[in-house]
mmCIF file of C-alpha atoms in Angstrom:
data_model
loop_
_atom_site.group_PDB
_atom_site.id
_atom_site.type_symbol
_atom_site.label_atom_id
_atom_site.label_comp_id
_atom_site.label_asym_id
_atom_site.label_seq_id
_atom_site.Cartn_x
_atom_site.Cartn_y
_atom_site.Cartn_z
ATOM 1 C CA MET A 1 -2.606 11.444 -25.043
ATOM 2 C CA LYS A 2 -6.312 12.558 -25.806
ATOM 3 C CA MET A 3 -8.333 13.521 -23.213
ATOM 4 C CA ALA A 4 -12.022 13.344 -22.846
ATOM 5 C CA THR A 5 -13.994 16.680 -22.899
ATOM 6 C CA LEU A 6 -16.530 16.041 -20.570
ATOM 7 C CA MET A 7 -16.255 13.558 -17.670
ATOM 8 C CA ARG A 8 -18.892 12.912 -14.622
ATOM 9 C CA LEU A 9 -17.251 12.438 -11.267
ATOM 10 C CA PRO A 10 -19.591 10.617 -8.508
ATOM 11 C CA THR A 11 -20.085 11.564 -5.361
ATOM 12 C CA ALA A 12 -19.772 8.584 -2.887
ATOM 13 C CA THR A 13 -22.447 7.657 0.083
ATOM 14 C CA PRO A 14 -21.471 5.235 3.041
ATOM 15 C CA GLY A 15 -22.623 1.679 1.637
ATOM 16 C CA ARG A 16 -24.313 -1.153 3.339
ATOM 17 C CA VAL A 17 -23.431 -4.352 4.360
ATOM 18 C CA VAL A 18 -23.473 -7.111 1.300
ATOM 19 C CA THR A 19 -22.669 -10.878 1.881
ATOM 20 C CA ARG A 20 -23.111 -12.438 -1.537
ATOM 21 C CA THR A 21 -20.722 -12.045 -4.581
ATOM 22 C CA ARG A 22 -23.780 -10.351 -6.945
ATOM 23 C CA GLU A 23 -24.507 -8.137 -4.234
ATOM 24 C CA ALA A 24 -21.081 -7.027 -3.123
ATOM 25 C CA PHE A 25 -19.815 -5.971 -6.616
ATOM 26 C CA HIS A 26 -23.771 -4.201 -7.479
ATOM 27 C CA ALA A 27 -22.999 -2.202 -3.938
ATOM 28 C CA LEU A 28 -19.365 -1.616 -5.273
ATOM 29 C CA SER A 29 -20.188 -0.615 -8.422
ATOM 30 C CA PRO A 30 -19.612 3.349 -8.853
ATOM 31 C CA SER A 31 -22.668 3.548 -11.748
ATOM 32 C CA PRO A 32 -25.669 4.379 -10.386
ATOM 33 C CA SER A 33 -27.106 2.539 -13.096
ATOM 34 C CA PRO A 34 -27.437 -1.491 -12.650
ATOM 35 C CA SER A 35 -23.508 -2.733 -12.769
ATOM 36 C CA PRO A 36 -21.972 -2.868 -16.071
ATOM 37 C CA PRO A 37 -21.867 -6.098 -17.807
ATOM 38 C CA HIS A 38 -18.364 -7.234 -17.431
ATOM 39 C CA PHE A 39 -19.126 -6.911 -13.875
ATOM 40 C CA VAL A 40 -21.956 -9.422 -13.802
ATOM 41 C CA GLU A 41 -19.553 -11.599 -15.764
ATOM 42 C CA PHE A 42 -16.904 -11.789 -13.210
ATOM 43 C CA CYS A 43 -19.599 -11.933 -10.728
ATOM 44 C CA LYS A 44 -21.045 -15.457 -12.740
ATOM 45 C CA GLY A 45 -17.337 -16.501 -12.660
ATOM 46 C CA GLY A 46 -16.327 -16.212 -8.996
ATOM 47 C CA ARG A 47 -17.424 -18.459 -5.933
ATOM 48 C CA ARG A 48 -20.852 -17.321 -5.179
ATOM 49 C CA GLY A 49 -21.718 -16.775 -1.755
ATOM 50 C CA ARG A 50 -17.764 -15.967 -0.577
ATOM 51 C CA ARG A 51 -17.462 -12.273 -0.805
ATOM 52 C CA ILE A 52 -17.976 -10.423 2.422
ATOM 53 C CA ILE A 53 -18.102 -6.762 1.758
ATOM 54 C CA ARG A 54 -18.883 -4.101 4.612
ATOM 55 C CA VAL A 55 -18.544 -1.091 2.214
ATOM 56 C CA GLY A 56 -20.168 0.227 -0.634
ATOM 57 C CA VAL A 57 -20.172 3.030 -3.080
ATOM 58 C CA LYS A 58 -23.440 4.518 -4.549
ATOM 59 C CA CYS A 59 -23.621 7.188 -6.955
ATOM 60 C CA ASN A 60 -26.216 9.920 -6.307
ATOM 61 C CA SER A 61 -26.545 11.071 -10.085
ATOM 62 C CA ASN A 62 -28.496 14.338 -8.769
ATOM 63 C CA SER A 63 -25.033 15.685 -7.230
ATOM 64 C CA GLU A 64 -22.595 14.428 -10.178
ATOM 65 C CA ARG A 65 -20.357 17.102 -11.232
ATOM 66 C CA ALA A 66 -19.300 18.003 -14.816
ATOM 67 C CA VAL A 67 -15.780 19.076 -15.296
ATOM 68 C CA ASN A 68 -14.748 20.715 -18.446
ATOM 69 C CA LEU A 69 -11.415 18.784 -19.460
ATOM 70 C CA GLY A 70 -10.404 20.463 -22.538
ATOM 71 C CA PRO A 71 -8.840 19.780 -25.715
ATOM 72 C CA GLY A 72 -6.459 16.953 -25.798
ATOM 73 C CA THR A 73 -2.994 17.319 -24.754
ATOM 74 C CA PRO A 74 0.217 15.046 -26.119
ATOM 75 C CA VAL A 75 2.097 14.069 -23.012
ATOM 76 C CA ARG A 76 5.506 12.700 -22.900
ATOM 77 C CA PRO A 77 5.871 8.838 -21.813
ATOM 78 C CA THR A 78 8.389 10.097 -19.008
ATOM 79 C CA SER A 79 5.731 12.163 -17.326
ATOM 80 C CA ILE A 80 4.098 10.403 -14.226
ATOM 81 C CA LEU A 81 2.147 11.045 -10.957
ATOM 82 C CA VAL A 82 2.680 9.400 -7.882
ATOM 83 C CA VAL A 83 -0.221 9.164 -5.448
ATOM 84 C CA GLY A 84 0.713 8.449 -2.184
ATOM 85 C CA ALA A 85 4.334 9.789 -2.566
ATOM 86 C CA THR A 86 5.025 11.071 1.227
ATOM 87 C CA GLY A 87 4.143 7.170 2.065
ATOM 88 C CA THR A 88 7.079 4.658 3.307
ATOM 89 C CA LEU A 89 7.071 3.438 -0.483
ATOM 90 C CA GLY A 90 5.841 6.430 -2.322
ATOM 91 C CA ARG A 91 8.857 8.510 -1.560
ATOM 92 C CA GLN A 92 11.319 5.630 -2.759
ATOM 93 C CA ILE A 93 9.163 5.446 -6.236
ATOM 94 C CA VAL A 94 10.084 9.207 -6.374
ATOM 95 C CA ARG A 95 13.307 8.974 -5.603
ATOM 96 C CA ARG A 96 14.007 6.184 -7.953
ATOM 97 C CA ALA A 97 11.560 8.014 -10.910
ATOM 98 C CA LEU A 98 14.137 11.204 -10.414
ATOM 99 C CA ASP A 99 16.976 9.160 -10.403
ATOM 100 C CA GLU A 100 16.219 7.354 -13.853
ATOM 101 C CA GLY A 101 15.264 10.527 -15.293
ATOM 102 C CA TYR A 102 11.222 10.727 -15.235
ATOM 103 C CA ASP A 103 9.389 13.901 -14.626
ATOM 104 C CA VAL A 104 7.574 13.427 -11.365
ATOM 105 C CA ARG A 105 4.587 15.071 -9.938
ATOM 106 C CA CYS A 106 3.701 14.084 -6.531
ATOM 107 C CA LEU A 107 -0.671 14.105 -5.556
ATOM 108 C CA VAL A 108 -0.322 15.021 -1.882
ATOM 109 C CA ARG A 109 -3.278 15.683 0.205
ATOM 110 C CA PRO A 110 -3.280 19.558 1.842
ATOM 111 C CA ARG A 111 -1.574 19.477 5.030
ATOM 112 C CA PRO A 112 -0.265 22.071 7.670
ATOM 113 C CA ALA A 113 3.272 20.558 7.158
ATOM 114 C CA PRO A 114 4.197 20.686 3.404
ATOM 115 C CA ALA A 115 6.008 17.749 1.692
ATOM 116 C CA ASP A 116 9.098 19.856 1.027
ATOM 117 C CA PHE A 117 11.308 17.296 0.562
ATOM 118 C CA LEU A 118 9.389 16.318 -2.303
ATOM 119 C CA ARG A 119 10.528 19.305 -4.032
ATOM 120 C CA ASP A 120 13.908 19.320 -2.918
ATOM 121 C CA TRP A 121 14.269 16.211 -4.622
ATOM 122 C CA GLY A 122 13.316 17.906 -7.483
ATOM 123 C CA ALA A 123 9.578 16.615 -7.890
ATOM 124 C CA THR A 124 6.424 18.943 -8.738
ATOM 125 C CA VAL A 125 3.745 18.655 -5.800
ATOM 126 C CA VAL A 126 0.410 19.242 -6.361
ATOM 127 C CA ASN A 127 -2.331 19.302 -3.879
ATOM 128 C CA ALA A 128 -5.477 16.759 -3.927
ATOM 129 C CA ASP A 129 -7.762 14.394 -1.805
ATOM 130 C CA LEU A 130 -8.712 11.093 -3.119
ATOM 131 C CA SER A 131 -11.820 11.473 -0.638
ATOM 132 C CA LYS A 132 -12.850 14.780 -2.620
ATOM 133 C CA PRO A 133 -13.416 13.686 -6.418
ATOM 134 C CA GLU A 134 -13.371 16.912 -7.974
ATOM 135 C CA THR A 135 -9.852 17.834 -6.641
ATOM 136 C CA ILE A 136 -8.357 14.791 -8.882
ATOM 137 C CA PRO A 137 -8.603 15.675 -12.714
ATOM 138 C CA ALA A 138 -6.407 18.723 -12.765
ATOM 139 C CA THR A 139 -3.846 16.729 -11.179
ATOM 140 C CA LEU A 140 -3.622 14.140 -14.270
ATOM 141 C CA VAL A 141 -3.256 16.658 -17.032
ATOM 142 C CA GLY A 142 -0.149 16.382 -18.733
ATOM 143 C CA VAL A 143 0.484 12.920 -17.265
ATOM 144 C CA HIS A 144 1.496 9.360 -18.778
ATOM 145 C CA THR A 145 1.305 7.014 -15.985
ATOM 146 C CA VAL A 146 -0.271 6.805 -12.481
ATOM 147 C CA ILE A 147 1.765 4.966 -9.970
ATOM 148 C CA ASP A 148 -0.646 4.342 -6.998
ATOM 149 C CA CYS A 149 1.070 3.809 -3.825
ATOM 150 C CA ALA A 150 -1.929 5.191 -1.548
ATOM 151 C CA THR A 151 -3.641 4.035 1.533
ATOM 152 C CA GLY A 152 -5.995 5.468 4.153
ATOM 153 C CA ARG A 153 -4.392 6.873 7.390
ATOM 154 C CA PRO A 154 -5.359 4.659 10.529
ATOM 155 C CA GLU A 155 -7.746 7.406 11.559
ATOM 156 C CA GLU A 156 -9.771 7.430 8.572
ATOM 157 C CA PRO A 157 -12.628 4.649 7.772
ATOM 158 C CA ILE A 158 -10.737 2.196 5.377
ATOM 159 C CA LYS A 159 -13.403 2.584 2.546
ATOM 160 C CA THR A 160 -12.713 6.655 2.298
ATOM 161 C CA VAL A 161 -9.539 6.270 0.354
ATOM 162 C CA ASP A 162 -8.908 2.431 -0.400
ATOM 163 C CA TRP A 163 -12.063 2.114 -2.122
ATOM 164 C CA GLU A 164 -13.919 5.527 -2.831
ATOM 165 C CA GLY A 165 -10.789 7.237 -3.273
ATOM 166 C CA LYS A 166 -9.596 4.778 -5.524
ATOM 167 C CA VAL A 167 -12.537 4.223 -7.778
ATOM 168 C CA ALA A 168 -12.488 7.915 -8.007
ATOM 169 C CA LEU A 169 -8.791 7.853 -9.308
ATOM 170 C CA ILE A 170 -9.426 5.038 -11.812
ATOM 171 C CA GLN A 171 -12.425 6.716 -13.231
ATOM 172 C CA CYS A 172 -10.514 9.728 -13.617
ATOM 173 C CA ALA A 173 -7.704 8.296 -15.313
ATOM 174 C CA LYS A 174 -9.951 6.477 -17.624
ATOM 175 C CA ALA A 175 -11.558 9.463 -18.731
ATOM 176 C CA MET A 176 -8.266 11.341 -19.079
ATOM 177 C CA GLY A 177 -6.513 8.810 -21.095
ATOM 178 C CA ILE A 178 -3.957 7.772 -18.761
ATOM 179 C CA GLN A 179 -1.782 5.730 -20.660
ATOM 180 C CA LYS A 180 -0.879 2.849 -17.669
ATOM 181 C CA TYR A 181 -1.784 2.542 -13.975
ATOM 182 C CA VAL A 182 0.169 0.893 -11.771
ATOM 183 C CA PHE A 183 -1.676 -0.424 -8.539
ATOM 184 C CA TYR A 184 -0.007 -1.901 -5.238
ATOM 185 C CA SER A 185 -2.031 -4.847 -3.576
ATOM 186 C CA ILE A 186 -1.269 -7.030 -0.554
ATOM 187 C CA HIS A 187 -0.421 -10.577 -1.304
ATOM 188 C CA ASN A 188 -3.155 -12.912 -0.690
ATOM 189 C CA CYS A 189 -5.743 -10.360 -0.551
ATOM 190 C CA ASP A 190 -8.217 -12.791 -3.029
ATOM 191 C CA LYS A 191 -7.963 -15.673 -0.025
ATOM 192 C CA HIS A 192 -9.432 -13.366 3.048
ATOM 193 C CA PRO A 193 -12.768 -11.601 2.455
ATOM 194 C CA GLU A 194 -13.755 -11.627 5.870
ATOM 195 C CA VAL A 195 -10.630 -8.548 5.738
ATOM 196 C CA PRO A 196 -12.107 -5.854 4.683
ATOM 197 C CA LEU A 197 -8.712 -3.750 3.847
ATOM 198 C CA MET A 198 -7.951 -7.166 1.690
ATOM 199 C CA GLU A 199 -11.285 -7.729 0.296
ATOM 200 C CA ILE A 200 -11.154 -4.057 -1.169
ATOM 201 C CA LYS A 201 -7.665 -4.193 -2.226
ATOM 202 C CA TYR A 202 -8.962 -7.601 -4.027
ATOM 203 C CA CYS A 203 -12.132 -5.796 -5.495
ATOM 204 C CA THR A 204 -10.120 -2.809 -6.526
ATOM 205 C CA GLU A 205 -7.513 -4.972 -8.917
ATOM 206 C CA ASN A 206 -10.918 -6.110 -10.602
ATOM 207 C CA PHE A 207 -12.213 -2.576 -10.944
ATOM 208 C CA LEU A 208 -9.238 -1.676 -12.426
ATOM 209 C CA ARG A 209 -8.512 -4.540 -14.802
ATOM 210 C CA ASP A 210 -12.454 -4.108 -15.963
ATOM 211 C CA SER A 211 -11.940 -0.469 -16.353
ATOM 212 C CA GLY A 212 -9.759 -0.878 -19.796
ATOM 213 C CA LEU A 213 -6.542 1.047 -18.438
ATOM 214 C CA ASN A 214 -3.341 -0.544 -19.340
ATOM 215 C CA HIS A 215 -2.210 -1.631 -16.243
ATOM 216 C CA ILE A 216 0.260 -3.491 -13.912
ATOM 217 C CA VAL A 217 -1.108 -4.778 -10.049
ATOM 218 C CA ILE A 218 1.707 -5.480 -7.941
ATOM 219 C CA ARG A 219 1.128 -7.534 -4.594
ATOM 220 C CA LEU A 220 3.356 -6.944 -1.472
ATOM 221 C CA CYS A 221 4.270 -9.313 1.387
ATOM 222 C CA GLY A 222 5.519 -6.639 3.586
ATOM 223 C CA PHE A 223 8.593 -3.553 3.998
ATOM 224 C CA MET A 224 11.582 -3.729 5.977
ATOM 225 C CA GLN A 225 11.446 -0.429 6.767
ATOM 226 C CA GLY A 226 8.481 -1.064 8.924
ATOM 227 C CA LEU A 227 10.478 -3.315 11.181
ATOM 228 C CA ILE A 228 12.584 -0.311 12.589
ATOM 229 C CA GLY A 229 9.802 1.570 14.143
ATOM 230 C CA GLN A 230 8.218 -1.629 15.476
ATOM 231 C CA TYR A 231 11.563 -3.796 16.626
ATOM 232 C CA ALA A 232 14.841 -2.134 16.125
ATOM 233 C CA VAL A 233 14.343 1.288 17.645
ATOM 234 C CA PRO A 234 12.290 -0.227 21.015
ATOM 235 C CA ILE A 235 15.176 -2.689 21.342
ATOM 236 C CA LEU A 236 17.810 0.339 21.303
ATOM 237 C CA GLU A 237 15.575 2.294 23.370
ATOM 238 C CA GLU A 238 15.189 -0.818 26.140
ATOM 239 C CA LYS A 239 11.154 -0.168 25.221
ATOM 240 C CA SER A 240 8.590 -2.988 24.812
ATOM 241 C CA VAL A 241 8.043 -4.867 21.672
ATOM 242 C CA TRP A 242 5.100 -6.574 20.613
ATOM 243 C CA GLY A 243 4.988 -9.805 19.519
ATOM 244 C CA THR A 244 2.577 -12.868 18.921
ATOM 245 C CA ASP A 245 2.354 -16.684 19.670
ATOM 246 C CA ALA A 246 1.685 -17.147 15.937
ATOM 247 C CA PRO A 247 4.104 -18.836 13.408
ATOM 248 C CA THR A 248 2.976 -16.033 10.723
ATOM 249 C CA ARG A 249 6.245 -15.754 8.089
ATOM 250 C CA ILE A 250 6.472 -12.754 5.958
ATOM 251 C CA ALA A 251 8.873 -12.289 3.564
ATOM 252 C CA TYR A 252 9.996 -8.312 3.874
ATOM 253 C CA MET A 253 11.257 -6.437 0.967
ATOM 254 C CA ASP A 254 13.439 -3.237 1.034
ATOM 255 C CA THR A 255 10.968 -0.645 -0.752
ATOM 256 C CA GLN A 256 14.075 0.615 -2.595
ATOM 257 C CA ASP A 257 14.147 -3.148 -4.292
ATOM 258 C CA ILE A 258 10.564 -2.677 -4.675
ATOM 259 C CA ALA A 259 10.682 0.701 -6.586
ATOM 260 C CA ARG A 260 13.431 -0.501 -8.669
ATOM 261 C CA LEU A 261 11.436 -3.418 -9.712
ATOM 262 C CA THR A 262 8.472 -0.982 -10.367
ATOM 263 C CA PHE A 263 10.738 0.486 -12.963
ATOM 264 C CA ILE A 264 11.649 -2.157 -14.741
ATOM 265 C CA ALA A 265 8.161 -3.731 -15.023
ATOM 266 C CA LEU A 266 7.198 -0.284 -16.199
ATOM 267 C CA ARG A 267 9.537 -0.350 -19.011
ATOM 268 C CA ASN A 268 8.570 -3.944 -20.114
ATOM 269 C CA GLU A 269 5.601 -4.068 -22.419
ATOM 270 C CA LYS A 270 5.569 -7.907 -21.896
ATOM 271 C CA ILE A 271 3.939 -7.025 -18.284
ATOM 272 C CA ASN A 272 1.138 -4.784 -19.389
ATOM 273 C CA GLY A 273 -2.334 -6.212 -17.997
ATOM 274 C CA LYS A 274 -0.168 -8.479 -15.278
ATOM 275 C CA LEU A 275 -0.295 -9.237 -11.701
ATOM 276 C CA LEU A 276 3.068 -9.732 -10.270
ATOM 277 C CA THR A 277 3.614 -10.347 -6.650
ATOM 278 C CA PHE A 278 6.881 -9.227 -4.871
ATOM 279 C CA ALA A 279 8.572 -10.990 -1.821
ATOM 280 C CA GLY A 280 11.903 -10.485 -0.072
ATOM 281 C CA PRO A 281 14.818 -13.567 -0.307
ATOM 282 C CA ARG A 282 13.249 -15.416 2.621
ATOM 283 C CA ALA A 283 9.962 -15.425 4.882
ATOM 284 C CA TRP A 284 10.606 -14.730 8.939
ATOM 285 C CA THR A 285 8.491 -15.213 11.734
ATOM 286 C CA THR A 286 8.335 -12.489 14.463
ATOM 287 C CA GLN A 287 10.412 -14.361 17.149
ATOM 288 C CA GLU A 288 13.015 -14.662 14.449
ATOM 289 C CA VAL A 289 13.195 -10.688 13.401
ATOM 290 C CA ILE A 290 13.281 -9.829 17.202
ATOM 291 C CA THR A 291 16.501 -12.445 17.639
ATOM 292 C CA LEU A 292 18.146 -11.111 14.634
ATOM 293 C CA CYS A 293 17.752 -7.473 15.745
ATOM 294 C CA GLU A 294 18.983 -8.607 19.553
ATOM 295 C CA ARG A 295 21.920 -10.221 17.902
ATOM 296 C CA LEU A 296 22.913 -7.041 15.857
ATOM 297 C CA ALA A 297 21.976 -4.764 18.780
ATOM 298 C CA GLY A 298 24.091 -6.221 20.933
ATOM 299 C CA GLN A 299 21.005 -6.275 23.701
ATOM 300 C CA ASP A 300 18.340 -8.574 24.687
ATOM 301 C CA ALA A 301 14.588 -7.353 24.247
ATOM 302 C CA ASN A 302 11.650 -6.954 26.243
ATOM 303 C CA VAL A 303 9.368 -8.930 24.517
ATOM 304 C CA THR A 304 5.746 -8.356 25.072
ATOM 305 C CA THR A 305 3.613 -11.370 23.756
ATOM 306 C CA VAL A 306 -0.237 -10.996 22.570
ATOM 307 C CA PRO A 307 -1.769 -14.481 22.235
ATOM 308 C CA VAL A 308 -4.015 -14.550 19.062
ATOM 309 C CA SER A 309 -6.651 -15.521 20.847
ATOM 310 C CA VAL A 310 -6.722 -11.839 22.698
ATOM 311 C CA LEU A 311 -6.811 -10.143 19.027
ATOM 312 C CA ARG A 312 -9.915 -12.393 17.983
ATOM 313 C CA LEU A 313 -11.737 -11.445 21.399
ATOM 314 C CA THR A 314 -10.934 -7.692 20.864
ATOM 315 C CA ARG A 315 -11.768 -8.181 17.414
ATOM 316 C CA GLN A 316 -15.539 -9.862 18.318
ATOM 317 C CA LEU A 317 -16.134 -7.483 21.046
ATOM 318 C CA THR A 318 -15.331 -4.054 18.802
ATOM 319 C CA ARG A 319 -18.214 -5.318 16.744
ATOM 320 C CA PHE A 320 -20.562 -4.714 19.524
ATOM 321 C CA PHE A 321 -20.394 -0.885 19.012
ATOM 322 C CA GLU A 322 -20.733 1.290 15.238
ATOM 323 C CA TRP A 323 -18.184 3.583 16.787
ATOM 324 C CA THR A 324 -15.333 0.921 16.704
ATOM 325 C CA ASN A 325 -16.006 -0.538 13.272
ATOM 326 C CA ASP A 326 -13.179 0.378 12.068
ATOM 327 C CA VAL A 327 -10.720 -0.901 14.911
ATOM 328 C CA ALA A 328 -12.405 -4.045 14.245
ATOM 329 C CA ASP A 329 -11.511 -4.140 10.712
ATOM 330 C CA ARG A 330 -7.844 -3.290 11.394
ATOM 331 C CA LEU A 331 -7.941 -6.123 14.317
ATOM 332 C CA ALA A 332 -9.217 -8.451 11.694
ATOM 333 C CA PHE A 333 -6.043 -7.416 9.443
ATOM 334 C CA SER A 334 -4.112 -7.779 12.606
ATOM 335 C CA GLU A 335 -5.322 -11.387 12.950
ATOM 336 C CA VAL A 336 -4.351 -12.534 9.442
ATOM 337 C CA LEU A 337 -1.170 -11.543 9.916
ATOM 338 C CA THR A 338 -0.740 -13.515 13.161
ATOM 339 C CA SER A 339 -2.764 -16.544 11.678
ATOM 340 C CA ASP A 340 -0.673 -19.530 10.309
ATOM 341 C CA THR A 341 0.039 -18.056 7.118
ATOM 342 C CA VAL A 342 3.187 -17.525 4.937
ATOM 343 C CA PHE A 343 3.349 -14.389 3.023
ATOM 344 C CA SER A 344 5.621 -15.293 0.537
ATOM 345 C CA VAL A 345 5.863 -16.560 -2.936
ATOM 346 C CA PRO A 346 8.845 -18.236 -5.245
ATOM 347 C CA MET A 347 10.351 -15.194 -7.204
ATOM 348 C CA ALA A 348 12.523 -16.815 -9.830
ATOM 349 C CA GLU A 349 10.201 -16.764 -12.550
ATOM 350 C CA THR A 350 9.172 -12.920 -11.645
ATOM 351 C CA TYR A 351 13.577 -12.381 -11.875
ATOM 352 C CA ASN A 352 13.379 -13.759 -15.127
ATOM 353 C CA LEU A 353 10.786 -11.782 -16.457
ATOM 354 C CA LEU A 354 12.363 -8.695 -15.423
ATOM 355 C CA GLY A 355 16.022 -9.537 -15.543
ATOM 356 C CA VAL A 356 16.804 -9.217 -12.664
ATOM 357 C CA ASP A 357 19.535 -11.018 -10.803
ATOM 358 C CA THR A 358 18.643 -12.640 -7.172
ATOM 359 C CA LYS A 359 21.793 -11.459 -5.633
ATOM 360 C CA ASP A 360 20.935 -7.463 -6.436
ATOM 361 C CA ILE A 361 18.020 -8.007 -3.931
ATOM 362 C CA ILE A 362 19.064 -7.200 -0.476
ATOM 363 C CA THR A 363 18.302 -9.585 2.540
ATOM 364 C CA LEU A 364 16.647 -8.877 5.612
ATOM 365 C CA GLU A 365 19.958 -9.775 7.787
ATOM 366 C CA LYS A 366 22.004 -7.341 5.298
ATOM 367 C CA TYR A 367 19.371 -4.046 5.547
ATOM 368 C CA LEU A 368 19.131 -4.422 9.567
ATOM 369 C CA GLN A 369 22.813 -5.074 9.993
ATOM 370 C CA ASP A 370 23.469 -1.671 7.958
ATOM 371 C CA TYR A 371 20.392 0.053 10.110
ATOM 372 C CA PHE A 372 22.435 -0.827 13.580
ATOM 373 C CA THR A 373 25.964 -0.536 12.262
ATOM 374 C CA ASN A 374 24.984 3.115 11.125
ATOM 375 C CA ILE A 375 23.235 4.096 14.526
ATOM 376 C CA LEU A 376 25.651 2.432 16.899
ATOM 377 C CA LYS A 377 28.322 4.177 15.467
ATOM 378 C CA LYS A 378 26.148 7.556 15.528
ATOM 379 C CA LEU A 379 25.313 7.102 19.247
ATOM 380 C CA LYS A 380 28.610 6.060 19.943
ATOM 381 C CA ASP A 381 30.195 9.252 18.080
ATOM 382 C CA LEU A 382 27.160 11.387 20.607
ATOM 383 C CA LYS A 383 28.600 9.752 23.418
ATOM 384 C CA ALA A 384 31.798 10.791 22.666
ATOM 385 C CA GLN A 385 31.026 14.093 22.052
ATOM 386 C CA SER A 386 29.048 14.460 25.270
ATOM 387 C CA LYS A 387 32.429 13.459 27.066
ATOM 388 C CA GLN A 388 34.415 15.884 25.405
ATOM 389 C CA SER A 389 31.960 18.978 26.698
ATOM 390 C CA ASP A 390 31.585 17.550 30.271
ATOM 391 C CA ILE A 391 32.903 19.976 32.378
ATOM 392 C CA PHE A 392 34.473 19.277 36.062
ATOM 393 C CA PHE A 393 34.898 21.864 39.114
#
């Protein structure tokens, strides 16, 4: 890999509301000069007036930082940087990469509780923050491939990490000659410009494409792991679970399967530059997931149903106050997830491209059955130990 000797890192400042396609990409462009020609061409080819962007990145040329990156350094194809390594998907990417013999480096924000489990697994941990572009270049030295699993924390403005941070990361990767970039996006993100997070994902896909980096974009529908805290644990603890009256169907996938398919795709040169969508074997409604958990837990759930109309009203009310804009943005995403939408795609062509057998992909029934079998056994063992330790007078 040959690294550029000089790279300018932009300092992002809050943007403005833009409502047209051309204006959107002008506002989202990190360049202080007019948008590059490839952005203009993309805007001309899109559906004019459809895009609604509520975030923007505007570079202040007076505050650019020059970073001397030094001479070119050869790197091994097995050297990867996982961004967002402590997340639900990121940690599975790290585990899979280590199991397959990759030299894994994890970009982790400085935190009070260090990510020691990543070091225990055999990965190298480096501290950086996507919201601080000047911290990024050093993490990329000696890296061949970047796998980007990062997303902002719930308490952060959506644009801080998911747009401004990703733009800075992609720019650094390009400047330093990163050989491949894997980006995780959201299924149907191109169909929901009214939802800031999905709009940002779609814009990031296109920014990555136009960067010239070798890349793979993988759109995801939903994680099976997320259902444990949302439904399985509350049912076992006899607490309320939240559902909606919408018929949304989501094809949840085990993050371990996502990680396995990712590395198969990474090794396949024919997939460079492609957009893939990973979906589980079957799409489920919220009520179907709750019913399955009830059956496997052997007890009924205390379900609190939130009508979609309430979500819509709450979102509209929060728009009246500037300090609740980020809440409204997240409610917009919730509204999509509770609409009459199917988050799933046929996977036969993708499995054929990757050389994967459908039977090797875990189903939600099997995933939850394994979870409940293990947890109920542990609860039974704990109960038995408790009885043995009882003292009677």
